[in-house]
């Protein structure tokens, strides 16, 4: 699974390096502790999902539709009065389903939309359209995380050009 609006700066980790007993999710962008609540989150932009774990990962809508989510985790969150976001909902669901997770360094980021009818919310009342960097990453912190995967600042080394990335 991957969002369609992601920019891939390098090749994805080879699937043969990933253990098929786990769902793999990039590090970062977990958007945890929304509204200062107690629940952590998990990056929901991309995941490598083995076939036997597809229902566990992609079954969130069914869990909402059938009411199963309430018995598994939403009742506790609701009783506590906590607000949660989609990343927190994902992690609650995966924990309840017993889906094992592993992480890998990110090599893709969500691109920033261009000003227009489909993307006005970021531009109204701001000067974002005049800032050059806004035409790359939607979330600046995500771009920094990807850059840290690709470039070693301490040794001033571009990892892919030096032969390293997933081997």
PDB file of C-alpha atoms in Angstrom:
ATOM      1  CA  UNK A   1       0.000   0.000   0.000  1.00  0.00           C
ATOM      2  CA  UNK A   2       1.256   3.515  -0.815  1.00  0.00           C
ATOM      3  CA  UNK A   3      -0.352   6.904  -1.208  1.00  0.00           C
ATOM      4  CA  UNK A   4      -0.451   8.032  -4.815  1.00  0.00           C
ATOM      5  CA  UNK A   5       0.924  11.476  -3.961  1.00  0.00           C
ATOM      6  CA  UNK A   6       4.324  10.284  -2.764  1.00  0.00           C
ATOM      7  CA  UNK A   7       7.652  11.247  -4.338  1.00  0.00           C
ATOM      8  CA  UNK A   8      10.138   8.369  -4.263  1.00  0.00           C
ATOM      9  CA  UNK A   9      13.706   9.638  -3.971  1.00  0.00           C
ATOM     10  CA  UNK A  10      15.258   6.177  -4.138  1.00  0.00           C
ATOM     11  CA  UNK A  11      14.357   2.552  -4.716  1.00  0.00           C
ATOM     12  CA  UNK A  12      12.124   0.807  -2.222  1.00  0.00           C
ATOM     13  CA  UNK A  13      13.828  -1.767   0.022  1.00  0.00           C
ATOM     14  CA  UNK A  14      13.936  -5.061  -1.914  1.00  0.00           C
ATOM     15  CA  UNK A  15      11.085  -7.315  -0.844  1.00  0.00           C
ATOM     16  CA  UNK A  16      13.417 -10.307  -0.466  1.00  0.00           C
ATOM     17  CA  UNK A  17      15.161  -8.455   2.384  1.00  0.00           C
ATOM     18  CA  UNK A  18      11.884  -8.110   4.302  1.00  0.00           C
ATOM     19  CA  UNK A  19      10.635 -10.879   6.584  1.00  0.00           C
ATOM     20  CA  UNK A  20       7.178 -11.979   5.330  1.00  0.00           C
ATOM     21  CA  UNK A  21       5.990 -12.377   8.921  1.00  0.00           C
ATOM     22  CA  UNK A  22       5.746  -8.608   9.405  1.00  0.00           C
ATOM     23  CA  UNK A  23       4.127  -5.506   7.961  1.00  0.00           C
ATOM     24  CA  UNK A  24       6.870  -2.974   7.145  1.00  0.00           C
ATOM     25  CA  UNK A  25       6.249   0.749   7.605  1.00  0.00           C
ATOM     26  CA  UNK A  26       8.697   3.643   7.143  1.00  0.00           C
ATOM     27  CA  UNK A  27      10.057   5.358  10.236  1.00  0.00           C
ATOM     28  CA  UNK A  28       8.697   8.807  11.015  1.00  0.00           C
ATOM     29  CA  UNK A  29       5.440  10.680  10.531  1.00  0.00           C
ATOM     30  CA  UNK A  30       3.657   8.665  13.203  1.00  0.00           C
ATOM     31  CA  UNK A  31       1.834  11.818  14.317  1.00  0.00           C
ATOM     32  CA  UNK A  32       1.601  10.473  17.824  1.00  0.00           C
ATOM     33  CA  UNK A  33      -0.039  11.948  20.868  1.00  0.00           C
ATOM     34  CA  UNK A  34      -2.585  13.987  18.937  1.00  0.00           C
ATOM     35  CA  UNK A  35      -4.172  16.659  21.105  1.00  0.00           C
ATOM     36  CA  UNK A  36      -1.805  15.612  23.926  1.00  0.00           C
ATOM     37  CA  UNK A  37      -3.679  12.315  24.338  1.00  0.00           C
ATOM     38  CA  UNK A  38      -2.029   9.104  25.518  1.00  0.00           C
ATOM     39  CA  UNK A  39      -2.200   7.113  22.258  1.00  0.00           C
ATOM     40  CA  UNK A  40       0.840   6.771  19.981  1.00  0.00           C
ATOM     41  CA  UNK A  41       0.368   6.501  16.220  1.00  0.00           C
ATOM     42  CA  UNK A  42       1.935   4.765  13.217  1.00  0.00           C
ATOM     43  CA  UNK A  43       2.862   6.170   9.805  1.00  0.00           C
ATOM     44  CA  UNK A  44      -0.074   5.436   7.476  1.00  0.00           C
ATOM     45  CA  UNK A  45       1.422   6.669   4.199  1.00  0.00           C
ATOM     46  CA  UNK A  46       3.008   3.415   3.023  1.00  0.00           C
ATOM     47  CA  UNK A  47       3.189  -0.212   4.120  1.00  0.00           C
ATOM     48  CA  UNK A  48       4.510  -3.497   2.751  1.00  0.00           C
ATOM     49  CA  UNK A  49       1.821  -5.998   3.684  1.00  0.00           C
ATOM     50  CA  UNK A  50       2.245  -9.762   3.280  1.00  0.00           C
ATOM     51  CA  UNK A  51      -0.891 -11.462   1.932  1.00  0.00           C
ATOM     52  CA  UNK A  52      -1.673 -13.245   5.196  1.00  0.00           C
ATOM     53  CA  UNK A  53      -1.756  -9.879   7.039  1.00  0.00           C
ATOM     54  CA  UNK A  54      -3.792  -7.910   4.479  1.00  0.00           C
ATOM     55  CA  UNK A  55      -7.102  -8.206   6.334  1.00  0.00           C
ATOM     56  CA  UNK A  56      -5.445  -7.252   9.616  1.00  0.00           C
ATOM     57  CA  UNK A  57      -3.930  -4.117   8.083  1.00  0.00           C
ATOM     58  CA  UNK A  58      -6.645  -3.065   5.632  1.00  0.00           C
ATOM     59  CA  UNK A  59      -9.633  -4.151   7.734  1.00  0.00           C
ATOM     60  CA  UNK A  60     -10.130  -0.859   9.551  1.00  0.00           C
ATOM     61  CA  UNK A  61     -13.163   0.173   7.508  1.00  0.00           C
ATOM     62  CA  UNK A  62     -14.847  -3.194   8.092  1.00  0.00           C
ATOM     63  CA  UNK A  63     -14.140  -2.885  11.824  1.00  0.00           C
ATOM     64  CA  UNK A  64     -15.848   0.532  11.823  1.00  0.00           C
ATOM     65  CA  UNK A  65     -18.737  -0.585   9.641  1.00  0.00           C
ATOM     66  CA  UNK A  66     -19.552  -3.677  11.687  1.00  0.00           C
ATOM     67  CA  UNK A  67     -19.033  -2.026  15.076  1.00  0.00           C
ATOM     68  CA  UNK A  68     -16.176  -4.397  15.901  1.00  0.00           C
ATOM     69  CA  UNK A  69     -13.831  -1.440  16.451  1.00  0.00           C
ATOM     70  CA  UNK A  70     -15.878  -0.350  19.457  1.00  0.00           C
ATOM     71  CA  UNK A  71     -15.434  -3.636  21.262  1.00  0.00           C
ATOM     72  CA  UNK A  72     -11.750  -3.875  20.378  1.00  0.00           C
ATOM     73  CA  UNK A  73     -10.469  -0.382  21.153  1.00  0.00           C
ATOM     74  CA  UNK A  74     -12.784   2.571  20.511  1.00  0.00           C
ATOM     75  CA  UNK A  75     -14.827   2.079  23.672  1.00  0.00           C
ATOM     76  CA  UNK A  76     -11.714   2.638  25.814  1.00  0.00           C
ATOM     77  CA  UNK A  77     -10.669   5.710  23.806  1.00  0.00           C
ATOM     78  CA  UNK A  78     -14.193   7.131  23.912  1.00  0.00           C
ATOM     79  CA  UNK A  79     -14.644   6.584  27.644  1.00  0.00           C
ATOM     80  CA  UNK A  80     -11.368   8.402  28.276  1.00  0.00           C
ATOM     81  CA  UNK A  81     -12.550  11.306  26.109  1.00  0.00           C
ATOM     82  CA  UNK A  82      -9.449  11.082  23.919  1.00  0.00           C
ATOM     83  CA  UNK A  83      -9.342  12.481  20.398  1.00  0.00           C
ATOM     84  CA  UNK A  84      -7.387  10.382  17.900  1.00  0.00           C
ATOM     85  CA  UNK A  85      -6.157  10.795  14.342  1.00  0.00           C
ATOM     86  CA  UNK A  86      -5.798   8.254  11.525  1.00  0.00           C
ATOM     87  CA  UNK A  87      -2.276   7.245  12.526  1.00  0.00           C
ATOM     88  CA  UNK A  88      -3.443   6.488  16.057  1.00  0.00           C
ATOM     89  CA  UNK A  89      -6.474   4.596  14.739  1.00  0.00           C
ATOM     90  CA  UNK A  90      -4.164   2.488  12.559  1.00  0.00           C
ATOM     91  CA  UNK A  91      -1.935   1.510  15.485  1.00  0.00           C
ATOM     92  CA  UNK A  92      -4.914   0.747  17.755  1.00  0.00           C
ATOM     93  CA  UNK A  93      -6.344  -1.502  15.041  1.00  0.00           C
ATOM     94  CA  UNK A  94      -3.053  -3.301  14.326  1.00  0.00           C
ATOM     95  CA  UNK A  95      -2.461  -3.946  18.022  1.00  0.00           C
ATOM     96  CA  UNK A  96      -5.991  -5.316  18.460  1.00  0.00           C
ATOM     97  CA  UNK A  97      -5.495  -7.598  15.453  1.00  0.00           C
ATOM     98  CA  UNK A  98      -2.034  -8.718  16.578  1.00  0.00           C
ATOM     99  CA  UNK A  99      -0.363  -7.504  13.376  1.00  0.00           C
ATOM    100  CA  UNK A 100       3.433  -7.455  13.865  1.00  0.00           C
ATOM    101  CA  UNK A 101       5.221  -4.323  12.615  1.00  0.00           C
ATOM    102  CA  UNK A 102       8.798  -3.582  11.619  1.00  0.00           C
ATOM    103  CA  UNK A 103      10.214  -0.278  10.393  1.00  0.00           C
ATOM    104  CA  UNK A 104      12.602   0.839   7.655  1.00  0.00           C
ATOM    105  CA  UNK A 105      14.193   4.211   6.801  1.00  0.00           C
ATOM    106  CA  UNK A 106      11.958   6.421   4.643  1.00  0.00           C
ATOM    107  CA  UNK A 107      12.833   7.146   1.004  1.00  0.00           C
ATOM    108  CA  UNK A 108       9.563   8.829  -0.044  1.00  0.00           C
ATOM    109  CA  UNK A 109       7.565  11.862   1.027  1.00  0.00           C
ATOM    110  CA  UNK A 110       4.102  13.264   0.339  1.00  0.00           C
ATOM    111  CA  UNK A 111       4.318  15.966  -2.319  1.00  0.00           C
ATOM    112  CA  UNK A 112       2.815  19.375  -1.817  1.00  0.00           C
ATOM    113  CA  UNK A 113      -0.243  20.141  -3.892  1.00  0.00           C
ATOM    114  CA  UNK A 114      -0.238  23.093  -6.261  1.00  0.00           C
ATOM    115  CA  UNK A 115      -2.524  26.004  -5.587  1.00  0.00           C
ATOM    116  CA  UNK A 116      -5.837  25.462  -7.350  1.00  0.00           C
ATOM    117  CA  UNK A 117      -9.427  24.253  -6.909  1.00  0.00           C
ATOM    118  CA  UNK A 118      -8.328  20.953  -5.294  1.00  0.00           C
ATOM    119  CA  UNK A 119      -5.821  22.570  -2.950  1.00  0.00           C
ATOM    120  CA  UNK A 120      -6.940  25.863  -1.487  1.00  0.00           C
ATOM    121  CA  UNK A 121      -6.802  25.088   2.215  1.00  0.00           C
ATOM    122  CA  UNK A 122      -3.023  25.564   2.407  1.00  0.00           C
ATOM    123  CA  UNK A 123      -2.977  28.861   0.522  1.00  0.00           C
ATOM    124  CA  UNK A 124      -5.855  30.948   1.854  1.00  0.00           C
ATOM    125  CA  UNK A 125      -4.551  33.749   4.046  1.00  0.00           C
ATOM    126  CA  UNK A 126      -0.890  32.671   3.721  1.00  0.00           C
ATOM    127  CA  UNK A 127       2.100  33.427   1.538  1.00  0.00           C
ATOM    128  CA  UNK A 128       2.862  29.748   0.830  1.00  0.00           C
ATOM    129  CA  UNK A 129       2.557  30.247  -2.922  1.00  0.00           C
ATOM    130  CA  UNK A 130       5.575  32.554  -2.817  1.00  0.00           C
ATOM    131  CA  UNK A 131       7.858  30.147  -0.933  1.00  0.00           C
ATOM    132  CA  UNK A 132       9.972  27.915  -3.190  1.00  0.00           C
ATOM    133  CA  UNK A 133      10.157  24.873  -0.920  1.00  0.00           C
ATOM    134  CA  UNK A 134       6.364  24.513  -0.806  1.00  0.00           C
ATOM    135  CA  UNK A 135       6.358  22.941  -4.254  1.00  0.00           C
ATOM    136  CA  UNK A 136       8.182  19.829  -3.020  1.00  0.00           C
ATOM    137  CA  UNK A 137       7.096  18.252   0.256  1.00  0.00           C
ATOM    138  CA  UNK A 138       3.743  18.756   1.925  1.00  0.00           C
ATOM    139  CA  UNK A 139       5.356  18.134   5.307  1.00  0.00           C
ATOM    140  CA  UNK A 140       8.782  19.678   5.799  1.00  0.00           C
ATOM    141  CA  UNK A 141       9.692  17.259   8.598  1.00  0.00           C
ATOM    142  CA  UNK A 142       8.985  14.287   6.329  1.00  0.00           C
ATOM    143  CA  UNK A 143      11.337  15.674   3.672  1.00  0.00           C
ATOM    144  CA  UNK A 144      14.055  16.057   6.319  1.00  0.00           C
ATOM    145  CA  UNK A 145      13.581  12.432   7.424  1.00  0.00           C
ATOM    146  CA  UNK A 146      13.957  11.208   3.832  1.00  0.00           C
ATOM    147  CA  UNK A 147      17.027  13.367   3.309  1.00  0.00           C
ATOM    148  CA  UNK A 148      18.613  11.860   6.428  1.00  0.00           C
ATOM    149  CA  UNK A 149      18.101   8.392   4.938  1.00  0.00           C
ATOM    150  CA  UNK A 150      19.726   9.361   1.646  1.00  0.00           C
ATOM    151  CA  UNK A 151      22.482  11.660   2.904  1.00  0.00           C
ATOM    152  CA  UNK A 152      24.920  11.206   5.805  1.00  0.00           C
ATOM    153  CA  UNK A 153      25.592  14.760   7.030  1.00  0.00           C
ATOM    154  CA  UNK A 154      28.379  13.771   9.414  1.00  0.00           C
ATOM    155  CA  UNK A 155      30.499  12.261   6.626  1.00  0.00           C
ATOM    156  CA  UNK A 156      29.004  14.435   3.845  1.00  0.00           C
ATOM    157  CA  UNK A 157      28.122  11.245   2.004  1.00  0.00           C
ATOM    158  CA  UNK A 158      25.344  10.518  -0.464  1.00  0.00           C
ATOM    159  CA  UNK A 159      24.518   6.934   0.492  1.00  0.00           C
ATOM    160  CA  UNK A 160      23.138   5.707  -2.857  1.00  0.00           C
ATOM    161  CA  UNK A 161      26.123   7.138  -4.777  1.00  0.00           C
ATOM    162  CA  UNK A 162      28.524   5.444  -2.374  1.00  0.00           C
ATOM    163  CA  UNK A 163      26.941   2.052  -2.981  1.00  0.00           C
ATOM    164  CA  UNK A 164      24.872   1.748   0.182  1.00  0.00           C
ATOM    165  CA  UNK A 165      21.193   1.704   0.504  1.00  0.00           C
ATOM    166  CA  UNK A 166      19.533  -1.639   1.266  1.00  0.00           C
ATOM    167  CA  UNK A 167      22.249  -4.235   0.707  1.00  0.00           C
TER     168      UNK A 167
END
